[in-house]
CSV table of C-alpha atoms in Angstrom, one decimal:
chain,number,residue,atom,x,y,z
A,811,GLN,CA,-44.2,6.0,47.8
A,812,VAL,CA,-46.4,3.0,48.3
A,813,GLN,CA,-49.2,3.3,50.9
A,814,LEU,CA,-51.9,1.0,52.1
A,815,VAL,CA,-55.0,3.0,53.0
A,816,GLU,CA,-57.6,1.3,55.1
A,817,SER,CA,-61.3,2.2,55.8
A,818,GLY,CA,-64.5,0.8,57.2
A,819,GLY,CA,-63.8,0.2,60.9
A,820,GLY,CA,-66.1,1.3,63.6
A,821,LEU,CA,-68.5,0.3,66.4
A,822,VAL,CA,-71.0,-2.4,65.8
A,823,GLN,CA,-73.3,-4.5,68.0
A,824,PRO,CA,-72.8,-8.2,68.5
A,825,GLY,CA,-74.2,-10.1,65.5
A,826,GLY,CA,-73.7,-7.1,63.2
A,827,SER,CA,-71.6,-6.7,60.1
A,828,LEU,CA,-68.7,-4.5,58.9
A,829,ARG,CA,-66.8,-4.3,55.7
A,830,LEU,CA,-63.2,-3.3,55.7
A,831,SER,CA,-61.3,-2.0,52.6
A,832,CYS,CA,-57.6,-1.5,51.9
A,833,ALA,CA,-56.2,0.1,48.8
A,834,ALA,CA,-52.5,-0.1,47.8
A,835,THR,CA,-51.5,3.1,46.1
A,836,GLY,CA,-48.4,4.5,44.6
A,837,SER,CA,-45.9,3.2,42.0
A,838,ILE,CA,-46.6,-0.6,42.1
A,839,PHE,CA,-45.3,-3.1,39.7
A,840,SER,CA,-47.2,-6.2,41.0
A,841,VAL,CA,-49.2,-7.3,44.0
A,842,HIS,CA,-49.1,-10.8,45.3
A,843,ASN,CA,-50.7,-12.0,48.5
A,844,MET,CA,-52.9,-9.5,50.4
A,845,GLY,CA,-54.5,-10.0,53.8
A,846,TRP,CA,-55.7,-8.9,57.2
A,847,TYR,CA,-54.2,-9.2,60.6
A,848,ARG,CA,-55.6,-8.0,63.9
A,849,GLN,CA,-54.3,-7.1,67.3
A,850,ALA,CA,-56.4,-7.0,70.5
A,851,PRO,CA,-55.2,-5.1,73.6
A,852,GLY,CA,-52.6,-7.2,75.4
A,853,LYS,CA,-52.4,-9.8,72.7
A,854,GLU,CA,-50.1,-10.5,69.8
A,855,ARG,CA,-51.0,-9.6,66.3
A,856,GLU,CA,-52.7,-12.6,64.6
A,857,LEU,CA,-53.6,-13.6,61.1
A,858,VAL,CA,-57.3,-13.2,60.1
A,859,ALA,CA,-57.3,-14.0,56.4
A,860,LEU,CA,-55.1,-14.1,53.3
A,861,ILE,CA,-55.9,-14.1,49.6
A,862,SER,CA,-53.5,-14.8,46.8
A,863,SER,CA,-53.4,-12.9,43.4
A,864,GLY,CA,-55.2,-16.0,42.0
A,865,GLY,CA,-58.0,-15.9,44.6
A,866,SER,CA,-56.9,-18.7,46.9
A,867,THR,CA,-57.9,-17.9,50.5
A,868,LYS,CA,-56.9,-18.8,54.0
A,869,TYR,CA,-58.7,-18.0,57.2
A,870,ALA,CA,-58.1,-18.2,61.0
A,871,ASP,CA,-60.3,-20.9,62.5
A,872,SER,CA,-61.9,-18.3,64.7
A,873,VAL,CA,-63.4,-16.4,61.7
A,874,LYS,CA,-64.2,-19.3,59.3
A,875,GLY,CA,-67.8,-19.1,58.1
A,876,ARG,CA,-68.2,-15.5,59.3
A,877,PHE,CA,-65.6,-13.5,57.5
A,878,THR,CA,-64.9,-13.4,53.7
A,879,ILE,CA,-61.8,-11.9,52.1
A,880,SER,CA,-61.9,-10.7,48.5
A,881,ARG,CA,-59.9,-8.5,46.2
A,882,ASP,CA,-60.0,-6.3,43.2
A,883,ASN,CA,-56.8,-6.9,41.3
A,884,ILE,CA,-57.4,-3.9,39.0
A,885,LYS,CA,-57.6,-1.5,41.9
A,886,ASN,CA,-55.1,-3.3,44.1
A,887,THR,CA,-57.7,-3.4,46.8
A,888,VAL,CA,-58.5,-6.0,49.4
A,889,PHE,CA,-61.8,-6.3,51.3
A,890,LEU,CA,-62.9,-8.1,54.5
A,891,GLN,CA,-66.6,-8.7,54.9
A,892,MET,CA,-67.2,-9.5,58.6
A,893,ASN,CA,-70.5,-11.0,59.6
A,894,THR,CA,-72.0,-12.2,62.9
A,895,LEU,CA,-69.4,-10.2,64.8
A,896,LYS,CA,-68.6,-11.1,68.3
A,897,PRO,CA,-67.1,-9.1,71.2
A,898,GLU,CA,-63.9,-11.2,70.8
A,899,ASP,CA,-63.5,-9.8,67.3
A,900,THR,CA,-62.7,-6.4,68.9
A,901,ALA,CA,-59.2,-5.3,67.7
A,902,VAL,CA,-57.2,-3.1,65.5
A,903,TYR,CA,-57.3,-4.6,62.0
A,904,TYR,CA,-54.3,-4.2,59.8
A,905,CYS,CA,-54.1,-4.9,56.1
A,906,VAL,CA,-50.9,-6.2,54.5
A,907,ALA,CA,-49.8,-6.6,50.9
A,908,ASP,CA,-46.8,-8.4,49.5
A,909,LEU,CA,-45.9,-6.3,46.6
A,910,TRP,CA,-43.2,-5.2,44.2
A,911,ALA,CA,-42.9,-1.4,44.1
A,912,VAL,CA,-41.4,0.2,41.1
A,913,ASN,CA,-37.7,0.9,41.4
A,914,THR,CA,-37.1,-1.6,44.1
A,915,GLY,CA,-35.3,-4.9,43.7
A,916,SER,CA,-37.8,-7.3,45.2
A,917,THR,CA,-41.1,-7.8,46.9
A,918,LYS,CA,-41.7,-6.9,50.5
A,919,ASP,CA,-44.7,-6.6,52.9
A,920,TYR,CA,-46.4,-3.2,53.2
A,921,TRP,CA,-48.8,-2.6,56.1
A,922,GLY,CA,-51.7,-0.3,56.6
A,923,GLN,CA,-52.1,2.1,59.5
A,924,GLY,CA,-54.7,0.0,61.2
A,925,THR,CA,-58.5,0.5,61.7
A,926,GLN,CA,-60.3,0.0,65.0
A,927,VAL,CA,-63.2,-2.5,65.1
A,928,THR,CA,-65.2,-2.6,68.3
A,929,VAL,CA,-68.0,-5.1,68.9
A,930,SER,CA,-70.1,-4.1,71.9
A,931,SER,CA,-73.7,-3.6,72.9
């Protein structure tokens, strides 16, 4: 069974930093795009950042210049370094991986369980 296991959320003061990690585990043939979404209370889930297997990145305008997405292709792990955090960054952060699991016929998106990030003084 393929699982995405997240870690690194928590409570931080405005202006602070957090680093999220998400590891794809299980019988995996290949991993393509990986990324992060977030969902704040009462709002729809939104894209935060994406990274391709080749390292190309895409960011939401609201996080450009503050967040950095990276990945370790050997460990099938994606990271999100979040700096200069603002209260409006408070949300549950979900990682996603477009991957091909062994003994399946095609790629599909797998999601992590979510990790809470709270930015508050």
